[in-house]
Amino acid sequence: MLITPLTRAKLVELLPEGLEIAEIGVASGGFSRTILDGCNPRRLRMIDAWMHQDVAHLKPDSNNPEQAVQDERHEGVLRDFAPEIAVGRVVVDRAYSHVAAERIADGSLDVVYIDADHSYDGVMRDLTCYAPKVASGGLMMGHDYTLHPRVEFGVVRAVNEFVLANGYNFLVLTLGENFPTWVIAAELRGTANAFMERIVTRVSGTVEVTGFPEHIAFEPKYVRHESTGFSFVPSFSAIKD
Ligand SMILES: C[S@@+](CC[C@H](N)C(=O)[O-])C[C@H]1O[C@@H](n2cnc3c(N)ncnc32)[C@H](O)[C@@H]1O
C-alpha cells in the first residue's frame, strides 16, 4: 500500500482521462465537479437517493438533512450539471445505491467512488453491489477511511474485511487531509497500474507499507482543541496474533 500526502482533489488528478466513473453519494455535487475537472472522465454517473433517512445511525450525520434540503440539493445538481447532462457526460440517478447498481452493466465502470452511508453495513453493501460493476484493472475508492467522533463510521472495518475476504489489493491511503481516501483493486493492471505509477513517480513524500491491512491496523486518533474542535493523528500499529 502507498500512503501519500495528497488530498482527494489532487488524487483524482492522477486518474487517466476518459474513464467511466460512478460516484455513490453526491450531496450537492461539490466533489462531482472536482472529478469532472480533475480527470475529464468519459462519463460520470452521480448516484444519490437524496432522501432523508429516519434511521438511528444517520441521525447525527450532517449529510442526512431534512427532506426539503435533500430536494434542494437534487434540484441544484440538475441545474449545475445541466450542460454535462445534456451531452451525456453526466448521468444523475436518484436512487438508493443498491437499486442504482442494478441499472449498471457488470464490468462497465473504471472507477467507483463510494461516499454514501458510512456505517459498516452501508459501506459493505456498496462494496458488494459495485465490485462486479468494475472492469478488470479498475479501481474502487472512497472517502472517510477513519473514525468519527460523533457519527458511526464503519468505513475502516468494512473496507479491510472486504479486501481480506476477496483477495483485493489495498493500493492507496491519502493522508493529506483529515478524512482520508482509500483505494483498492482486484488486479494491478490497466487503470490501476497507470494510477499507481503516477503516484510513485509524481508525488514526493509517498511511503510504501507492506502487510496492510492483514498485519497492520489503522487506528486514527482525534486530539481535541479548545479553539478548533479537533485534529486528526493517523496511527498504525502491528496486529498481534
Ligand atoms: C457524504 S455525502 C456525499 C458527499 C459527496 N460525495 C462530496 O464529497 O461532496 C453522502 C450522501 O450519500 C447519500 N446517501 C446516503 N445513503 C445512501 C444510499 N444508501 N444510497 C444512495 N445515497 C445515499 C446522502 O443522501 C448524501 O447526500
mmCIF file of N, CA and C in Angstrom, residues 128-227:
data_model
loop_
_atom_site.group_PDB
_atom_site.id
_atom_site.type_symbol
_atom_site.label_atom_id
_atom_site.label_comp_id
_atom_site.label_asym_id
_atom_site.label_seq_id
_atom_site.Cartn_x
_atom_site.Cartn_y
_atom_site.Cartn_z
ATOM 1 N N THR A 128 -20.029 -4.517 -2.020
ATOM 2 C CA THR A 128 -20.509 -5.782 -2.572
ATOM 3 C C THR A 128 -21.322 -5.568 -3.845
ATOM 4 N N CYS A 129 -22.165 -4.524 -3.855
ATOM 5 C CA CYS A 129 -23.010 -4.247 -5.037
ATOM 6 C C CYS A 129 -22.186 -3.758 -6.221
ATOM 7 N N TYR A 130 -21.144 -2.949 -5.938
ATOM 8 C CA TYR A 130 -20.442 -2.287 -7.040
ATOM 9 C C TYR A 130 -19.189 -3.027 -7.508
ATOM 10 N N ALA A 131 -18.644 -3.930 -6.711
ATOM 11 C CA ALA A 131 -17.436 -4.662 -7.145
ATOM 12 C C ALA A 131 -17.629 -5.348 -8.507
ATOM 13 N N PRO A 132 -18.767 -6.008 -8.747
ATOM 14 C CA PRO A 132 -18.926 -6.675 -10.059
ATOM 15 C C PRO A 132 -19.071 -5.686 -11.216
ATOM 16 N N LYS A 133 -19.373 -4.436 -10.904
ATOM 17 C CA LYS A 133 -19.572 -3.418 -11.961
ATOM 18 C C LYS A 133 -18.254 -2.880 -12.496
ATOM 19 N N VAL A 134 -17.160 -3.176 -11.767
ATOM 20 C CA VAL A 134 -15.854 -2.594 -12.110
ATOM 21 C C VAL A 134 -15.129 -3.493 -13.113
ATOM 22 N N ALA A 135 -14.566 -2.853 -14.146
ATOM 23 C CA ALA A 135 -13.834 -3.580 -15.188
ATOM 24 C C ALA A 135 -12.534 -4.160 -14.629
ATOM 25 N N SER A 136 -11.978 -5.115 -15.344
ATOM 26 C CA SER A 136 -10.688 -5.688 -14.963
ATOM 27 C C SER A 136 -9.632 -4.573 -14.888
ATOM 28 N N GLY A 137 -8.901 -4.511 -13.788
ATOM 29 C CA GLY A 137 -7.898 -3.442 -13.609
ATOM 30 C C GLY A 137 -8.489 -2.120 -13.165
ATOM 31 N N GLY A 138 -9.800 -2.104 -12.877
ATOM 32 C CA GLY A 138 -10.445 -0.868 -12.415
ATOM 33 C C GLY A 138 -10.233 -0.658 -10.917
ATOM 34 N N LEU A 139 -10.676 0.492 -10.451
ATOM 35 C CA LEU A 139 -10.430 0.897 -9.064
ATOM 36 C C LEU A 139 -11.727 1.072 -8.287
ATOM 37 N N MET A 140 -11.682 0.700 -7.021
ATOM 38 C CA MET A 140 -12.740 1.104 -6.089
ATOM 39 C C MET A 140 -12.074 2.041 -5.089
ATOM 40 N N MET A 141 -12.701 3.163 -4.839
ATOM 41 C CA MET A 141 -12.145 4.095 -3.868
ATOM 42 C C MET A 141 -13.275 4.764 -3.105
ATOM 43 N N GLY A 142 -12.924 5.446 -2.060
ATOM 44 C CA GLY A 142 -13.975 6.102 -1.299
ATOM 45 C C GLY A 142 -13.411 7.009 -0.238
ATOM 46 N N HIS A 143 -14.322 7.747 0.356
ATOM 47 C CA HIS A 143 -13.961 8.806 1.312
ATOM 48 C C HIS A 143 -14.044 8.293 2.737
ATOM 49 N N ASP A 144 -13.380 9.008 3.637
ATOM 50 C CA ASP A 144 -13.607 8.871 5.081
ATOM 51 C C ASP A 144 -13.150 7.539 5.665
ATOM 52 N N TYR A 145 -11.945 7.124 5.286
ATOM 53 C CA TYR A 145 -11.344 5.934 5.886
ATOM 54 C C TYR A 145 -10.808 6.358 7.256
ATOM 55 N N THR A 146 -11.743 6.495 8.195
ATOM 56 C CA THR A 146 -11.373 6.989 9.518
ATOM 57 C C THR A 146 -12.511 6.706 10.493
ATOM 58 N N LEU A 147 -12.329 7.115 11.716
ATOM 59 C CA LEU A 147 -13.414 7.082 12.699
ATOM 60 C C LEU A 147 -13.907 8.511 12.861
ATOM 61 N N HIS A 148 -15.107 8.655 13.361
ATOM 62 C CA HIS A 148 -15.670 9.998 13.526
ATOM 63 C C HIS A 148 -16.068 10.168 14.977
ATOM 64 N N PRO A 149 -15.780 11.319 15.550
ATOM 65 C CA PRO A 149 -16.098 11.483 16.976
ATOM 66 C C PRO A 149 -17.594 11.450 17.283
ATOM 67 N N ARG A 150 -18.466 11.755 16.292
ATOM 68 C CA ARG A 150 -19.912 11.800 16.587
ATOM 69 C C ARG A 150 -20.730 10.781 15.788
ATOM 70 N N VAL A 151 -20.354 10.558 14.510
ATOM 71 C CA VAL A 151 -21.149 9.704 13.628
ATOM 72 C C VAL A 151 -20.517 8.304 13.591
ATOM 73 N N GLU A 152 -21.366 7.268 13.518
ATOM 74 C CA GLU A 152 -20.856 5.889 13.442
ATOM 75 C C GLU A 152 -20.227 5.664 12.064
ATOM 76 N N PHE A 153 -18.904 5.572 12.015
ATOM 77 C CA PHE A 153 -18.192 5.328 10.763
ATOM 78 C C PHE A 153 -17.683 3.878 10.771
ATOM 79 N N GLY A 154 -18.152 3.070 9.819
ATOM 80 C CA GLY A 154 -17.655 1.693 9.723
ATOM 81 C C GLY A 154 -16.797 1.487 8.493
ATOM 82 N N VAL A 155 -16.265 2.588 7.942
ATOM 83 C CA VAL A 155 -15.540 2.506 6.673
ATOM 84 C C VAL A 155 -14.281 1.636 6.812
ATOM 85 N N VAL A 156 -13.505 1.881 7.856
ATOM 86 C CA VAL A 156 -12.225 1.157 8.012
ATOM 87 C C VAL A 156 -12.485 -0.346 8.112
ATOM 88 N N ARG A 157 -13.431 -0.725 8.959
ATOM 89 C CA ARG A 157 -13.695 -2.164 9.160
ATOM 90 C C ARG A 157 -14.250 -2.808 7.886
ATOM 91 N N ALA A 158 -15.183 -2.113 7.224
ATOM 92 C CA ALA A 158 -15.807 -2.696 6.030
ATOM 93 C C ALA A 158 -14.786 -2.860 4.898
ATOM 94 N N VAL A 159 -13.995 -1.823 4.649
ATOM 95 C CA VAL A 159 -13.022 -1.903 3.544
ATOM 96 C C VAL A 159 -11.977 -2.985 3.853
ATOM 97 N N ASN A 160 -11.467 -3.011 5.087
ATOM 98 C CA ASN A 160 -10.467 -4.033 5.445
ATOM 99 C C ASN A 160 -11.031 -5.441 5.281
ATOM 100 N N GLU A 161 -12.218 -5.656 5.790
ATOM 101 C CA GLU A 161 -12.809 -7.007 5.696
ATOM 102 C C GLU A 161 -13.057 -7.389 4.241
ATOM 103 N N PHE A 162 -13.528 -6.434 3.451
ATOM 104 C CA PHE A 162 -13.783 -6.717 2.031
ATOM 105 C C PHE A 162 -12.485 -7.095 1.312
ATOM 106 N N VAL A 163 -11.430 -6.339 1.577
ATOM 107 C CA VAL A 163 -10.121 -6.599 0.949
ATOM 108 C C VAL A 163 -9.633 -8.005 1.308
ATOM 109 N N LEU A 164 -9.691 -8.326 2.587
ATOM 110 C CA LEU A 164 -9.151 -9.617 3.040
ATOM 111 C C LEU A 164 -10.020 -10.785 2.574
ATOM 112 N N ALA A 165 -11.337 -10.602 2.567
ATOM 113 C CA ALA A 165 -12.228 -11.711 2.189
ATOM 114 C C ALA A 165 -12.213 -11.981 0.688
ATOM 115 N N ASN A 166 -11.894 -10.948 -0.112
ATOM 116 C CA ASN A 166 -12.000 -11.101 -1.573
ATOM 117 C C ASN A 166 -10.658 -11.040 -2.286
ATOM 118 N N GLY A 167 -9.573 -11.004 -1.537
ATOM 119 C CA GLY A 167 -8.237 -11.008 -2.145
ATOM 120 C C GLY A 167 -7.921 -9.751 -2.926
ATOM 121 N N TYR A 168 -8.498 -8.606 -2.540
ATOM 122 C CA TYR A 168 -8.187 -7.323 -3.201
ATOM 123 C C TYR A 168 -6.836 -6.802 -2.713
ATOM 124 N N ASN A 169 -6.283 -5.876 -3.479
ATOM 125 C CA ASN A 169 -5.066 -5.171 -3.083
ATOM 126 C C ASN A 169 -5.461 -3.815 -2.489
ATOM 127 N N PHE A 170 -4.941 -3.519 -1.308
ATOM 128 C CA PHE A 170 -5.141 -2.177 -0.748
ATOM 129 C C PHE A 170 -4.052 -1.309 -1.354
ATOM 130 N N LEU A 171 -4.427 -0.421 -2.268
ATOM 131 C CA LEU A 171 -3.424 0.288 -3.066
ATOM 132 C C LEU A 171 -2.955 1.590 -2.435
ATOM 133 N N VAL A 172 -3.900 2.408 -1.985
ATOM 134 C CA VAL A 172 -3.530 3.779 -1.581
ATOM 135 C C VAL A 172 -4.363 4.237 -0.400
ATOM 136 N N LEU A 173 -3.725 4.993 0.479
ATOM 137 C CA LEU A 173 -4.413 5.743 1.518
ATOM 138 C C LEU A 173 -3.871 7.169 1.465
ATOM 139 N N THR A 174 -4.777 8.152 1.362
ATOM 140 C CA THR A 174 -4.313 9.547 1.328
ATOM 141 C C THR A 174 -4.302 10.091 2.751
ATOM 142 N N LEU A 175 -3.230 10.750 3.107
ATOM 143 C CA LEU A 175 -3.185 11.365 4.440
ATOM 144 C C LEU A 175 -2.910 12.859 4.332
ATOM 145 N N GLY A 176 -3.398 13.472 3.273
ATOM 146 C CA GLY A 176 -3.203 14.902 3.070
ATOM 147 C C GLY A 176 -4.315 15.754 3.647
ATOM 148 N N GLU A 177 -5.299 15.111 4.294
ATOM 149 C CA GLU A 177 -6.408 15.855 4.917
ATOM 150 C C GLU A 177 -7.020 14.976 6.006
ATOM 151 N N ASN A 178 -7.906 15.558 6.808
ATOM 152 C CA ASN A 178 -8.441 14.842 7.969
ATOM 153 C C ASN A 178 -9.255 13.603 7.609
ATOM 154 N N PHE A 179 -9.867 13.596 6.429
ATOM 155 C CA PHE A 179 -10.731 12.482 6.057
ATOM 156 C C PHE A 179 -10.103 11.745 4.863
ATOM 157 N N PRO A 180 -9.334 10.693 5.156
ATOM 158 C CA PRO A 180 -8.545 10.019 4.108
ATOM 159 C C PRO A 180 -9.412 9.298 3.071
ATOM 160 N N THR A 181 -8.857 9.165 1.888
ATOM 161 C CA THR A 181 -9.459 8.380 0.813
ATOM 162 C C THR A 181 -8.727 7.041 0.706
ATOM 163 N N TRP A 182 -9.494 5.964 0.553
ATOM 164 C CA TRP A 182 -8.947 4.619 0.363
ATOM 165 C C TRP A 182 -9.096 4.227 -1.104
ATOM 166 N N VAL A 183 -8.154 3.425 -1.593
ATOM 167 C CA VAL A 183 -8.226 2.925 -2.972
ATOM 168 C C VAL A 183 -7.847 1.451 -2.965
ATOM 169 N N ILE A 184 -8.702 0.619 -3.576
ATOM 170 C CA ILE A 184 -8.423 -0.818 -3.649
ATOM 171 C C ILE A 184 -8.661 -1.301 -5.089
ATOM 172 N N ALA A 185 -8.099 -2.466 -5.422
ATOM 173 C CA ALA A 185 -8.330 -3.033 -6.757
ATOM 174 C C ALA A 185 -8.197 -4.544 -6.679
ATOM 175 N N ALA A 186 -8.984 -5.218 -7.507
ATOM 176 C CA ALA A 186 -8.889 -6.675 -7.561
ATOM 177 C C ALA A 186 -7.587 -7.090 -8.245
ATOM 178 N N GLU A 187 -7.202 -6.327 -9.293
ATOM 179 C CA GLU A 187 -5.995 -6.684 -10.056
ATOM 180 C C GLU A 187 -5.175 -5.434 -10.328
ATOM 181 N N LEU A 188 -3.853 -5.573 -10.230
ATOM 182 C CA LEU A 188 -2.968 -4.436 -10.500
ATOM 183 C C LEU A 188 -2.587 -4.457 -11.974
ATOM 184 N N ARG A 189 -3.477 -3.940 -12.814
ATOM 185 C CA ARG A 189 -3.226 -3.844 -14.247
ATOM 186 C C ARG A 189 -4.085 -2.702 -14.792
ATOM 187 N N GLY A 190 -3.885 -2.350 -16.056
ATOM 188 C CA GLY A 190 -4.713 -1.339 -16.694
ATOM 189 C C GLY A 190 -4.753 -0.025 -15.921
ATOM 190 N N THR A 191 -5.963 0.433 -15.633
ATOM 191 C CA THR A 191 -6.150 1.715 -14.940
ATOM 192 C C THR A 191 -5.411 1.729 -13.595
ATOM 193 N N ALA A 192 -5.517 0.630 -12.848
ATOM 194 C CA ALA A 192 -4.887 0.576 -11.524
ATOM 195 C C ALA A 192 -3.374 0.738 -11.642
ATOM 196 N N ASN A 193 -2.796 0.113 -12.634
ATOM 197 C CA ASN A 193 -1.351 0.178 -12.841
ATOM 198 C C ASN A 193 -0.905 1.595 -13.204
ATOM 199 N N ALA A 194 -1.629 2.214 -14.130
ATOM 200 C CA ALA A 194 -1.282 3.570 -14.576
ATOM 201 C C ALA A 194 -1.379 4.560 -13.413
ATOM 202 N N PHE A 195 -2.403 4.372 -12.607
ATOM 203 C CA PHE A 195 -2.641 5.260 -11.459
ATOM 204 C C PHE A 195 -1.512 5.127 -10.425
ATOM 205 N N MET A 196 -1.143 3.891 -10.112
ATOM 206 C CA MET A 196 -0.077 3.661 -9.132
ATOM 207 C C MET A 196 1.250 4.214 -9.626
ATOM 208 N N GLU A 197 1.505 4.038 -10.912
ATOM 209 C CA GLU A 197 2.769 4.526 -11.488
ATOM 210 C C GLU A 197 2.847 6.053 -11.354
ATOM 211 N N ARG A 198 1.723 6.721 -11.574
ATOM 212 C CA ARG A 198 1.713 8.187 -11.457
ATOM 213 C C ARG A 198 1.981 8.629 -10.026
ATOM 214 N N ILE A 199 1.398 7.930 -9.058
ATOM 215 C CA ILE A 199 1.621 8.323 -7.656
ATOM 216 C C ILE A 199 3.097 8.146 -7.304
ATOM 217 N N VAL A 200 3.652 6.996 -7.679
ATOM 218 C CA VAL A 200 5.043 6.702 -7.309
ATOM 219 C C VAL A 200 6.001 7.705 -7.955
ATOM 220 N N THR A 201 5.735 8.061 -9.206
ATOM 221 C CA THR A 201 6.688 8.903 -9.926
ATOM 222 C C THR A 201 6.442 10.402 -9.725
ATOM 223 N N ARG A 202 5.234 10.783 -9.295
ATOM 224 C CA ARG A 202 4.932 12.225 -9.254
ATOM 225 C C ARG A 202 4.726 12.810 -7.866
ATOM 226 N N VAL A 203 4.493 11.956 -6.873
ATOM 227 C CA VAL A 203 4.135 12.514 -5.551
ATOM 228 C C VAL A 203 5.246 12.256 -4.543
ATOM 229 N N SER A 204 6.026 13.284 -4.255
ATOM 230 C CA SER A 204 7.090 13.087 -3.276
ATOM 231 C C SER A 204 6.474 13.000 -1.882
ATOM 232 N N GLY A 205 7.126 12.231 -1.030
ATOM 233 C CA GLY A 205 6.588 12.005 0.306
ATOM 234 C C GLY A 205 5.699 10.786 0.379
ATOM 235 N N THR A 206 5.549 10.078 -0.755
ATOM 236 C CA THR A 206 4.765 8.835 -0.746
ATOM 237 C C THR A 206 5.592 7.727 -0.083
ATOM 238 N N VAL A 207 4.932 6.936 0.746
ATOM 239 C CA VAL A 207 5.608 5.878 1.513
ATOM 240 C C VAL A 207 4.932 4.551 1.212
ATOM 241 N N GLU A 208 5.705 3.471 1.045
ATOM 242 C CA GLU A 208 5.094 2.157 0.867
ATOM 243 C C GLU A 208 5.031 1.411 2.198
ATOM 244 N N VAL A 209 3.892 0.806 2.472
ATOM 245 C CA VAL A 209 3.712 -0.011 3.675
ATOM 246 C C VAL A 209 3.267 -1.393 3.212
ATOM 247 N N THR A 210 3.956 -2.428 3.625
ATOM 248 C CA THR A 210 3.548 -3.780 3.236
ATOM 249 C C THR A 210 2.805 -4.460 4.395
ATOM 250 N N GLY A 211 1.993 -5.439 4.038
ATOM 251 C CA GLY A 211 1.277 -6.198 5.076
ATOM 252 C C GLY A 211 0.033 -5.501 5.597
ATOM 253 N N PHE A 212 -0.471 -4.521 4.816
ATOM 254 C CA PHE A 212 -1.685 -3.805 5.237
ATOM 255 C C PHE A 212 -2.867 -4.276 4.402
ATOM 256 N N PRO A 213 -4.003 -4.604 4.965
ATOM 257 C CA PRO A 213 -4.370 -4.481 6.385
ATOM 258 C C PRO A 213 -4.229 -5.784 7.172
ATOM 259 N N GLU A 214 -3.605 -6.821 6.574
ATOM 260 C CA GLU A 214 -3.606 -8.107 7.289
ATOM 261 C C GLU A 214 -2.758 -8.097 8.565
ATOM 262 N N HIS A 215 -1.632 -7.341 8.551
ATOM 263 C CA HIS A 215 -0.758 -7.364 9.727
ATOM 264 C C HIS A 215 -0.673 -6.021 10.454
ATOM 265 N N ILE A 216 -1.256 -4.997 9.850
ATOM 266 C CA ILE A 216 -1.139 -3.657 10.441
ATOM 267 C C ILE A 216 -2.529 -3.034 10.551
ATOM 268 N N ALA A 217 -2.815 -2.475 11.713
ATOM 269 C CA ALA A 217 -4.117 -1.825 11.924
ATOM 270 C C ALA A 217 -3.968 -0.310 11.830
ATOM 271 N N PHE A 218 -5.003 0.330 11.318
ATOM 272 C CA PHE A 218 -5.048 1.793 11.244
ATOM 273 C C PHE A 218 -6.016 2.269 12.310
ATOM 274 N N GLU A 219 -5.490 3.018 13.261
ATOM 275 C CA GLU A 219 -6.331 3.486 14.371
ATOM 276 C C GLU A 219 -6.195 4.994 14.498
ATOM 277 N N PRO A 220 -6.960 5.730 13.679
ATOM 278 C CA PRO A 220 -6.845 7.183 13.719
ATOM 279 C C PRO A 220 -7.220 7.728 15.087
ATOM 280 N N LYS A 221 -6.496 8.739 15.501
ATOM 281 C CA LYS A 221 -6.774 9.328 16.817
ATOM 282 C C LYS A 221 -7.161 10.795 16.634
ATOM 283 N N TYR A 222 -8.129 11.211 17.407
ATOM 284 C CA TYR A 222 -8.528 12.616 17.390
ATOM 285 C C TYR A 222 -7.983 13.314 18.629
ATOM 286 N N VAL A 223 -7.437 14.496 18.404
ATOM 287 C CA VAL A 223 -6.931 15.299 19.515
ATOM 288 C C VAL A 223 -7.832 16.522 19.636
ATOM 289 N N ARG A 224 -8.390 16.701 20.809
ATOM 290 C CA ARG A 224 -9.313 17.832 20.998
ATOM 291 C C ARG A 224 -8.545 19.135 21.223
ATOM 292 N N HIS A 225 -9.074 20.206 20.617
ATOM 293 C CA HIS A 225 -8.523 21.543 20.858
ATOM 294 C C HIS A 225 -9.657 22.430 21.337
ATOM 295 N N GLU A 226 -9.346 23.289 22.290
ATOM 296 C CA GLU A 226 -10.356 24.232 22.790
ATOM 297 C C GLU A 226 -10.893 25.089 21.644
ATOM 298 N N SER A 227 -9.984 25.607 20.812
ATOM 299 C CA SER A 227 -10.382 26.603 19.818
ATOM 300 C C SER A 227 -10.895 25.976 18.525
#
